[in-house]
Short mmCIF file of C-alpha atoms in Angstrom, two decimals:
data_model
loop_
_atom_site.label_atom_id
_atom_site.label_comp_id
_atom_site.label_asym_id
_atom_site.label_seq_id
_atom_site.Cartn_x
_atom_site.Cartn_y
_atom_site.Cartn_z
CA VAL A 274 64.34 124.77 82.44
CA ARG A 275 64.17 125.75 86.16
CA PRO A 276 67.35 127.22 87.68
CA ILE A 277 69.04 125.31 90.47
CA ASP A 278 69.51 126.95 93.88
CA ASP A 279 71.46 125.40 96.57
CA THR A 280 70.03 127.40 99.20
CA ASP A 281 66.51 127.23 99.00
CA ASP A 282 66.00 124.12 97.07
CA ALA A 283 64.28 121.42 99.24
CA SER A 284 66.88 118.81 98.18
CA SER A 285 69.71 120.96 100.07
CA ALA A 286 68.54 118.69 103.10
CA GLU A 287 68.86 115.52 101.11
CA THR A 288 71.54 113.15 101.69
CA ASP A 289 74.10 112.51 98.97
CA GLU A 290 73.04 109.03 98.47
CA GLY A 291 69.30 110.51 98.18
CA LEU A 292 70.36 112.88 95.34
CA VAL A 293 72.40 109.77 93.70
CA GLU A 294 68.93 107.84 93.63
CA ARG A 295 67.21 110.75 92.25
CA PHE A 296 69.45 111.30 89.39
CA ARG A 297 69.08 107.42 88.67
CA ARG A 298 65.44 107.41 88.63
CA ASP A 299 65.52 109.04 85.26
CA PRO A 300 68.91 110.35 84.41
CA SER A 301 67.76 112.15 81.10
CA SER A 302 65.27 114.47 83.19
CA GLU A 303 65.91 117.92 84.24
CA GLU A 304 65.19 116.88 87.87
CA SER A 305 67.74 114.31 87.70
CA ARG A 306 70.36 117.12 86.31
CA MET A 307 69.43 119.10 89.08
CA ALA A 308 70.26 116.52 91.65
CA LEU A 309 73.37 115.69 90.18
CA GLY A 310 74.29 119.37 90.04
CA GLN A 311 73.36 119.84 93.64
CA LEU A 312 75.50 116.81 94.71
CA TYR A 313 78.63 117.92 92.74
CA ARG A 314 78.57 121.44 94.31
CA ARG A 315 78.54 120.19 97.76
CA TYR A 316 82.11 118.78 96.98
CA PHE A 317 83.53 121.32 94.75
CA GLU A 318 85.39 123.03 97.46
CA LYS A 319 86.44 119.67 99.23
CA VAL A 320 88.00 118.39 95.90
CA ALA A 321 89.50 121.60 95.01
CA ARG A 322 91.33 122.07 98.29
CA TRP A 323 92.50 118.50 97.70
CA SER A 324 93.59 118.82 94.34
CA LEU A 325 95.44 121.98 95.27
CA ARG A 326 97.75 119.60 97.53
CA LEU A 327 98.32 117.38 94.90
CA ALA A 328 98.97 119.67 91.79
CA THR A 329 102.11 121.74 90.77
CA ASP A 330 99.81 125.16 90.10
CA ARG A 331 96.21 126.31 90.07
CA ASP A 332 95.70 125.40 86.53
CA ASP A 333 96.81 122.05 87.25
CA ALA A 334 94.78 121.43 90.28
CA THR A 335 91.74 122.62 88.06
CA ASP A 336 92.46 119.91 85.61
CA LEU A 337 92.67 117.26 88.35
CA ALA A 338 89.44 118.69 90.21
CA GLN A 339 87.67 118.60 86.65
CA GLU A 340 89.02 115.11 85.84
CA VAL A 341 87.57 114.00 89.15
CA PHE A 342 84.04 114.94 88.40
CA VAL A 343 84.28 113.81 84.95
CA ARG A 344 85.20 110.45 86.19
CA VAL A 345 82.32 110.50 88.79
CA GLN A 346 80.12 111.04 85.93
CA GLU A 347 81.58 108.27 84.13
CA ARG A 348 81.56 105.78 87.04
CA LEU A 349 78.33 106.99 88.99
CA HIS A 350 76.31 103.80 87.78
CA THR A 351 79.10 101.79 89.74
CA PHE A 352 78.15 103.25 93.16
CA ARG A 353 76.27 100.74 95.04
CA GLY A 354 75.43 102.93 98.08
CA GLU A 355 77.07 100.31 100.53
CA ALA A 356 79.03 103.03 101.66
CA ARG A 357 78.75 106.79 101.74
CA PHE A 358 79.00 108.60 98.62
CA GLN A 359 81.64 110.52 100.16
CA THR A 360 83.70 107.43 100.58
CA TRP A 361 83.15 106.49 97.02
CA LEU A 362 84.03 109.79 95.74
CA TYR A 363 87.47 109.67 97.62
CA THR A 364 88.45 106.35 95.91
CA VAL A 365 87.41 108.08 92.57
CA ALA A 366 89.61 110.99 93.31
CA ARG A 367 92.39 108.89 94.50
CA SER A 368 92.12 106.97 91.57
CA VAL A 369 92.53 109.75 89.23
CA ALA A 370 95.32 111.25 91.15
CA LEU A 371 97.33 107.97 91.14
CA ASN A 372 97.02 107.72 87.23
CA ARG A 373 98.00 111.61 87.00
CA ALA A 374 101.03 110.66 89.47
CA ASP A 375 101.87 107.57 87.32
CA ALA A 376 101.87 109.50 84.23
CA ARG A 377 103.92 112.46 85.64
CA ARG A 378 106.50 109.90 87.09
CA ARG A 379 107.35 108.75 83.88
CA ARG A 380 108.04 112.32 82.48
CA PRO A 381 111.63 113.15 82.28
CA THR A 382 111.54 116.54 84.00
CA GLU A 383 110.48 115.87 87.38
CA PRO A 384 111.40 118.93 89.82
CA LEU A 385 113.21 116.30 92.17
CA GLU A 386 115.26 115.00 89.39
CA ASP A 387 118.17 117.25 89.84
CA ALA A 388 118.61 117.01 93.32
CA MET A 389 118.55 113.23 93.00
CA LEU A 390 121.05 113.26 90.26
CA GLU A 391 123.24 115.50 92.39
CA ALA A 392 122.81 112.98 94.99
CA GLU A 393 124.04 110.09 93.17
CA PRO A 394 127.42 108.99 92.81
CA ALA A 395 129.04 109.36 89.27
CA GLY A 396 128.47 106.41 87.08
CA GLU A 397 124.94 105.58 88.35
CA GLU A 398 122.31 105.41 85.93
CA SER A 399 120.27 108.51 85.37
CA GLU A 400 116.89 107.58 85.15
CA PRO A 401 115.09 107.81 88.63
CA ILE A 402 114.19 104.50 89.87
CA GLU A 403 110.61 105.48 90.53
CA SER A 404 110.02 106.22 87.10
CA ARG A 405 110.42 102.87 86.42
CA LEU A 406 107.94 101.49 88.67
CA ASP A 407 104.19 101.53 88.27
CA THR A 408 102.07 102.01 91.54
CA GLU A 409 101.88 98.64 92.62
CA ARG A 410 105.47 97.70 92.25
CA LEU A 411 106.47 101.04 93.82
CA ARG A 412 104.22 99.75 96.87
CA LEU A 413 105.82 96.18 97.06
CA ALA A 414 109.23 97.91 96.91
CA LEU A 415 108.71 100.34 99.57
CA HIS A 416 107.22 97.53 101.64
CA ARG A 417 110.46 95.34 101.10
CA ALA A 418 112.82 98.03 101.62
CA LEU A 419 111.02 99.26 104.76
CA ARG A 420 112.28 95.92 106.34
CA GLU A 421 115.81 96.79 106.00
CA ASP A 422 116.54 100.01 104.57
CA LEU A 423 114.01 102.65 104.65
CA GLU A 424 112.47 104.73 107.78
CA PRO A 425 108.80 104.66 108.21
CA LEU A 426 108.87 108.44 107.58
CA GLU A 427 110.88 107.84 104.42
CA ALA A 428 108.36 105.35 103.16
CA GLN A 429 105.40 107.59 103.63
CA VAL A 430 107.06 110.72 102.08
CA LEU A 431 108.16 108.40 99.06
CA TRP A 432 104.57 107.03 98.74
CA LEU A 433 102.69 110.15 98.84
CA HIS A 434 104.91 111.97 96.49
CA PHE A 435 105.58 109.20 93.93
CA ALA A 436 102.40 107.37 94.16
CA HIS A 437 99.80 109.95 94.97
CA GLY A 438 101.62 113.16 93.65
CA TRP A 439 101.67 115.23 97.02
CA THR A 440 104.17 118.09 96.47
CA VAL A 441 107.09 118.72 98.18
CA PRO A 442 105.77 121.92 99.84
CA HIS A 443 102.81 120.21 100.91
CA LEU A 444 104.57 117.24 102.30
CA SER A 445 106.98 119.57 104.14
CA ARG A 446 103.93 121.11 105.94
CA ARG A 447 102.11 118.07 106.69
CA TYR A 448 105.04 116.44 108.24
CA ALA A 449 106.27 119.45 109.80
CA LEU A 450 109.72 119.14 108.14
CA SER A 451 111.01 122.56 109.11
CA ASN A 452 114.61 122.13 107.80
CA LYS A 453 115.74 124.06 104.95
CA SER A 454 115.04 121.86 102.04
CA GLY A 455 112.07 120.09 103.93
CA ALA A 456 110.65 116.91 102.45
CA LYS A 457 113.11 117.07 99.55
CA ALA A 458 116.04 115.74 101.81
CA ILE A 459 113.88 112.97 102.88
CA LEU A 460 112.94 112.15 99.14
CA VAL A 461 116.51 112.11 98.04
CA SER A 462 117.66 110.04 101.00
CA GLY A 463 114.90 107.62 100.48
CA VAL A 464 115.44 107.37 96.88
CA ARG A 465 119.07 106.37 97.57
CA LYS A 466 118.13 103.75 100.08
CA LEU A 467 115.44 102.55 97.72
CA ARG A 468 118.13 102.11 94.99
CA ARG A 469 120.67 100.22 97.25
CA SER A 470 117.60 97.89 98.13
CA PHE A 471 116.93 97.01 94.57
CA ALA A 472 120.56 96.57 93.90
CA ARG A 473 120.91 93.91 96.92
CA THR A 474 117.44 92.40 95.47
CA ALA A 475 118.83 92.06 91.84
CA GLY A 476 122.22 90.72 93.32
CA GLY A 477 120.68 88.17 95.46
CA GLY A 478 118.40 86.85 92.93
CA GLY A 479 115.15 88.20 94.03
CA ASP A 480 112.13 88.99 91.71
CA GLY A 481 113.84 91.93 90.27
CA VAL A 482 111.55 94.56 91.01
CA GLY A 483 112.98 97.68 89.75
CA GLY A 484 116.29 96.00 89.52
CA ARG A 485 118.64 97.38 86.81
CA GLY A 486 117.93 96.24 83.32
CA GLN A 487 114.29 95.35 84.38
CA GLY A 488 112.93 98.57 82.60
CA ALA A 489 109.77 100.00 83.08
CA PRO A 490 106.61 97.68 83.56
CA ALA A 491 104.29 98.26 80.92
CA VAL B 16 108.04 97.76 110.47
CA SER B 17 105.64 96.61 107.81
CA ARG B 18 103.06 93.97 107.18
CA ASP B 19 102.21 91.90 104.09
CA VAL B 20 100.40 93.88 101.60
CA SER B 21 97.56 91.59 101.32
CA THR B 22 96.42 92.38 104.88
CA CYS B 23 96.64 96.01 104.31
CA PRO B 24 92.78 97.74 104.87
CA THR B 25 91.55 99.28 101.68
CA PRO B 26 91.36 102.97 100.79
CA GLU B 27 87.78 102.96 101.11
CA GLU B 28 88.13 101.57 104.78
CA PHE B 29 90.47 104.50 105.28
CA ALA B 30 87.96 106.98 103.90
CA ALA B 31 85.21 105.38 106.46
CA LEU B 32 87.80 105.97 109.23
CA ALA B 33 88.03 109.46 108.57
CA LEU B 34 84.55 109.80 108.27
CA GLY B 35 83.69 108.09 111.54
CA ASP B 36 81.78 105.63 109.78
CA LEU B 37 83.51 102.53 111.21
CA GLU B 38 82.55 100.65 114.28
CA THR B 39 84.94 100.92 117.16
CA ALA B 40 86.76 97.71 116.97
CA ARG B 41 87.31 98.00 113.15
CA ALA B 42 88.35 101.66 113.75
CA ALA B 43 90.84 100.66 116.49
CA ALA B 44 92.28 97.72 114.18
CA LEU B 45 92.82 100.07 111.32
CA GLU B 46 94.74 102.59 113.64
CA ALA B 47 96.94 99.83 114.83
CA HIS B 48 97.53 98.45 111.80
CA ALA B 49 98.36 102.22 110.49
CA ALA B 50 100.80 102.21 113.56
CA SER B 51 102.79 99.35 112.40
CA CYS B 52 102.61 99.84 108.52
CA ALA B 53 103.97 103.01 107.09
CA LEU B 54 102.28 102.89 103.61
CA CYS B 55 98.88 102.47 105.41
CA ALA B 56 99.54 105.47 107.51
CA ALA B 57 100.27 107.44 104.53
CA GLU B 58 97.02 106.18 103.31
CA ARG B 59 95.16 107.20 106.31
CA GLU B 60 96.61 110.70 105.83
CA LEU B 61 95.60 110.90 102.24
CA ALA B 62 91.91 109.89 103.10
CA ARG B 63 92.00 112.30 105.97
CA GLU B 64 93.28 115.01 103.63
CA PHE B 65 90.21 114.54 101.50
CA VAL B 66 87.77 114.14 104.28
CA VAL B 67 89.00 116.77 106.54
CA ALA B 68 89.64 119.43 103.51
CA GLU B 69 91.46 121.78 105.96
CA VAL B 70 91.11 125.34 105.02
CA ASP B 71 94.15 127.15 104.18
CA ARG B 72 93.85 130.74 103.82
CA ALA B 73 96.78 130.94 101.55
CA THR B 74 95.08 129.15 99.01
CA GLU B 75 91.39 129.96 99.40
CA GLY B 76 91.70 132.40 96.16
CA ASP B 77 92.78 129.19 94.30
CA VAL B 78 89.98 127.17 95.89
CA ALA B 79 87.37 129.77 94.53
CA HIS B 80 88.91 129.98 91.17
CA ILE B 81 88.63 126.19 90.93
CA VAL B 82 85.12 126.23 91.93
CA ALA B 83 84.16 128.81 89.53
CA ALA B 84 85.92 126.98 86.70
CA LEU B 85 83.96 123.64 87.70
CA GLU B 86 80.80 125.36 88.02
CA THR B 87 81.22 127.02 84.50
CA ASN B 88 83.19 123.79 82.79
CA LEU B 89 80.79 121.14 84.16
CA PRO B 90 77.93 120.77 82.05
CA VAL B 91 75.46 119.84 84.63
CA THR B 92 76.33 122.54 86.82
CA SER B 93 76.34 124.94 84.01
CA VAL B 94 72.69 124.56 83.38
CA ARG B 95 71.58 127.07 86.20
CA ARG B 96 73.76 129.93 84.95
CA ALA B 97 72.96 129.44 81.47
CA THR B 98 69.26 129.69 82.04
CA GLU B 99 69.73 132.72 84.07
CA GLY B 100 71.71 134.01 81.29
CA THR B 101 74.85 135.21 83.31
CA VAL B 102 77.37 132.75 82.40
CA VAL B 103 78.02 130.51 79.10
CA ALA B 104 79.11 127.14 79.34
CA PHE B 105 83.09 126.48 78.44
CA PRO B 106 83.20 125.66 74.83
CA SER B 107 83.71 122.18 74.04
CA THR B 108 85.36 121.00 71.01
CA ALA B 109 83.29 118.22 70.70
CA ALA B 110 80.40 119.94 71.70
CA SER B 111 78.60 119.85 68.52
CA PRO B 112 77.88 116.47 67.57
CA ALA B 113 75.64 117.72 65.04
CA THR B 114 78.28 119.62 63.00
CA GLY B 115 81.26 117.57 64.21
CA ARG B 116 83.28 120.40 65.09
CA GLY B 117 83.67 122.35 68.09
CA ASN B 118 82.91 126.18 68.52
CA THR B 119 80.99 126.39 65.51
CA VAL B 120 77.94 128.13 64.98
CA ARG B 121 74.50 127.38 65.46
CA THR B 122 72.49 130.51 66.23
CA LEU B 123 70.08 132.40 63.97
CA ASN B 124 67.93 134.95 65.49
CA SER B 125 67.78 133.62 69.25
CA THR B 126 68.93 135.89 72.00
CA TRP B 127 72.14 134.71 73.90
CA ARG B 128 70.28 132.77 76.36
CA ARG B 129 67.94 131.04 74.10
CA TRP B 130 70.61 129.36 71.99
CA ARG B 131 72.06 128.20 75.07
CA THR B 132 68.69 126.44 76.01
CA PRO B 133 68.68 123.61 73.75
CA LEU B 134 71.82 121.98 75.66
CA ALA B 135 69.51 121.73 78.63
CA ALA B 136 68.17 118.37 76.83
CA ALA B 137 69.70 115.90 79.04
CA ALA B 138 70.75 113.43 76.39
CA ALA B 139 72.46 115.99 74.50
CA LEU B 140 73.91 117.44 77.67
CA THR B 141 74.98 113.96 78.68
CA LEU B 142 76.58 113.29 75.60
CA ALA B 143 78.18 116.48 74.90
CA ALA B 144 79.89 116.32 78.48
CA GLY B 145 81.21 112.84 77.77
CA LEU B 146 82.57 113.81 74.64
CA PHE B 147 84.03 117.08 75.81
CA TRP B 148 85.80 115.36 78.61
CA GLN B 149 87.07 112.48 76.63
CA ASN B 150 88.44 114.74 74.03
CA ARG B 151 89.93 117.75 76.02
CA GLY B 152 93.19 116.39 76.84
CA THR B 153 95.36 117.33 79.79
CA GLY B 154 97.58 119.76 78.14
CA GLY B 155 95.42 123.07 77.93
CA LEU B 156 92.64 124.55 75.83
CA GLU B 157 91.94 122.80 72.46
CA PRO B 158 92.55 125.09 69.70
CA LEU B 159 89.78 125.51 66.89
CA PRO B 160 89.93 123.39 64.05
CA PRO B 161 91.53 125.60 61.00
CA PRO B 162 89.25 127.30 58.77
CA GLN B 163 88.23 125.29 55.58
CA ASP B 164 88.13 128.33 53.30
CA GLY B 165 88.34 131.95 53.53
CA GLY B 166 84.84 133.04 52.52
CA PRO B 167 82.02 134.27 54.66
CA THR B 168 79.43 132.28 56.69
CA ARG B 169 76.01 132.53 56.28
CA SER B 170 74.20 131.87 59.48
CA ALA B 171 77.06 131.79 62.02
CA VAL B 172 80.15 133.55 63.25
CA GLU B 173 83.06 131.48 63.40
CA LEU B 174 85.96 132.68 65.99
CA LEU B 175 89.24 132.31 64.43
CA ASN B 176 91.78 134.16 67.02
CA PRO B 177 92.58 134.00 69.94
CA VAL B 178 91.38 130.33 71.02
CA GLY B 179 93.34 128.07 73.02
CA ASP B 180 96.75 128.46 74.97
CA GLN B 181 98.16 131.99 73.36
CA ARG B 182 102.08 131.55 74.26
CA VAL B 183 103.62 134.56 75.40
CA THR B 184 107.31 135.14 76.21
CA ALA B 185 106.87 137.10 79.36
CA ALA B 186 104.49 136.76 82.20
CA THR B 187 102.35 139.35 81.09
CA PRO B 188 99.73 139.43 78.33
CA PRO B 189 101.00 140.62 74.63
CA ALA B 190 101.55 143.85 73.53
CA ARG B 191 98.90 143.52 71.19
CA LEU B 192 95.25 141.54 71.17
CA VAL B 193 93.14 141.51 68.12
CA PHE B 194 90.05 139.45 67.92
CA ARG B 195 89.20 138.08 64.61
CA TRP B 196 86.51 135.95 63.11
CA ARG B 197 85.09 134.81 59.91
CA PRO B 198 82.66 137.50 58.25
CA VAL B 199 79.04 136.85 58.08
CA ASP B 200 77.15 137.44 54.91
CA GLY B 201 74.54 140.28 55.42
CA ALA B 202 76.04 141.40 58.74
CA ALA B 203 76.37 145.57 59.26
CA THR B 204 78.25 145.20 62.06
CA TYR B 205 79.45 142.75 65.10
CA ARG B 206 79.17 143.09 68.80
CA VAL B 207 82.11 141.48 70.69
CA GLU B 208 82.16 140.54 74.33
CA LEU B 209 84.87 139.37 76.48
CA SER B 210 84.00 137.94 79.67
CA ASP B 211 85.73 135.78 82.67
CA VAL B 212 84.90 132.45 83.39
CA THR B 213 82.61 133.48 85.85
CA GLY B 214 80.58 135.47 83.38
CA ARG B 215 81.44 138.96 84.36
CA VAL B 216 81.58 140.68 81.13
CA LEU B 217 85.15 142.63 81.05
CA TRP B 218 84.44 144.66 77.58
CA ASN B 219 82.40 144.88 74.85
CA SER B 220 82.37 146.71 71.62
CA GLU B 221 80.42 147.04 68.36
CA VAL B 222 82.55 146.82 65.07
CA VAL B 223 82.22 147.09 61.39
CA SER B 224 85.02 144.69 60.27
CA PRO B 225 85.45 141.11 61.44
CA GLU B 226 88.15 142.06 63.72
CA ALA B 227 88.41 144.14 67.07
CA ASN B 228 91.36 145.52 68.73
CA VAL B 229 91.69 145.30 72.42
CA PRO B 230 92.08 148.61 74.26
CA ALA B 231 95.74 148.55 75.74
CA ALA B 232 94.08 149.48 79.47
CA LEU B 233 91.72 146.28 79.06
CA ARG B 234 94.67 143.97 77.61
CA GLU B 235 96.89 144.95 80.57
CA SER B 236 94.33 144.10 82.96
CA LEU B 237 94.26 140.56 81.79
CA THR B 238 96.19 137.77 83.69
CA THR B 239 98.42 135.10 82.20
CA ARG B 240 97.31 131.43 82.98
CA VAL B 241 93.55 132.60 83.50
CA ARG B 242 90.74 131.70 80.94
CA TYR B 243 88.74 134.28 79.23
CA LEU B 244 85.72 133.85 76.87
CA TRP B 245 84.89 135.95 74.14
CA THR B 246 81.81 135.86 71.65
CA VAL B 247 80.86 137.52 68.57
CA THR B 248 77.09 138.35 67.28
CA ALA B 249 76.61 139.53 63.76
CA LEU B 250 73.91 142.41 63.53
CA ASP B 251 72.01 143.23 60.59
CA ASP B 252 71.49 146.91 59.31
CA ARG B 253 68.52 147.05 62.02
CA SER B 254 70.97 146.04 64.70
CA GLN B 255 69.13 142.76 65.01
CA PRO B 256 71.20 139.77 65.67
CA LEU B 257 71.85 137.95 62.52
CA ALA B 258 74.04 135.03 63.64
CA SER B 259 76.17 134.64 66.94
CA SER B 260 79.39 132.50 67.77
CA GLU B 261 79.67 129.80 70.35
CA PRO B 262 82.03 131.19 73.30
CA ALA B 263 85.85 130.76 72.70
CA ALA B 264 87.95 130.27 75.29
CA PHE B 265 91.77 131.53 75.35
CA ARG B 266 94.46 132.24 77.96
CA PHE B 267 98.01 133.60 77.88
CA GLN B 268 100.37 130.92 78.90
CA PRO B 269 104.17 132.02 79.52
CA SER B 270 106.58 129.99 77.45
CA GLU B 271 108.35 129.08 80.58
CA ASP B 272 105.21 127.00 81.48
CA ARG B 273 105.09 123.45 80.69
CA PRO B 274 102.83 122.51 77.74
#
């Protein structure tokens, strides 16, 4: 088995799509594995940086990054070459992150939960609203709430945090939220408005997305 | 402030926008849409974050750590290092389809490099990779299956402890660290080796009994939440390799960390 070398391998000048093509010619060959290894290595740093923005710590980011490349390996046969490989890689990474955030949203111990509960008036239900929404319902709910309740910035922050898993510190940096609590204050106020929007929808005979008593979608 | 969800551009389009791959008119249309649709503005930022991947000096050490883990853990990229004999692949609990259990033994008189080479067979590698990643879970390192009996093994070294996540009460490694493995028939001594995930050997020792106490200085230099690999080679009375283990991974996880 010849070693793979990123620096002097002729394939270093090859396009991503060319490497995918080379891999597909004979996936079981050493040449194919080398092509795939080279392709992966081109994106290790990019995926690592991206994962760190979404993860709670370095180990979590490592798991996320590894999960992305595992999914790439599983799904590579679906890459049609209609767009750049990097575009396709992004959609894979986005999908992995969405699934992880989805799972995390349903856990009972989110860091934000305490702040949200403190902000809720006594007697409100304790389950965070967003934990009862899958990604698509959250998206629809945010679109609806944007019309009457949410500010665009609140919707963006809620979407990136709850749907995609962006951390509060990263959101605070990305949106230059320099106040003491950063993005957390926006998340708390956004959730309260979202709750209000749900209550109005439920009371007005809407479709009940996230309305009290609807429970979490499967 | 928002539009009908059905008219929103796809994530692929926002990635293409960030890459500069869209025609001018389409790019302008996406920008205009994002200006009036908060969630698409968020999607645009999300795609841009991925494509631009701005360097943050504060996290460059973490990036290097993750890249090293990817190099080591992904079977496709571990081929190079394995053949160079500098790094071993991350152990898989499903990496031994032939035996049906992970981290078991497979060596006889091969050297460290040579026992790894068979994994270069592409089909086996791909299968092992798939099985590994499907079964690895998300909560941490998978522990070894419990030993089936207490007797010695004939042609392999089975590592017993430490394997997987080792809970510690403080944010420091435990006060004592002992490597243990199942004894091998005919072994005169055992060579133990500890390395980090990049393959850098941190410590090695040759012992007579099937356990090795890690020196305090080394133990104190280990870091919590970091994966380490260790291996054992059984040697006969002429110091020739008799059997060796696959590498086992472990890390110290402070108990306050979530599982």
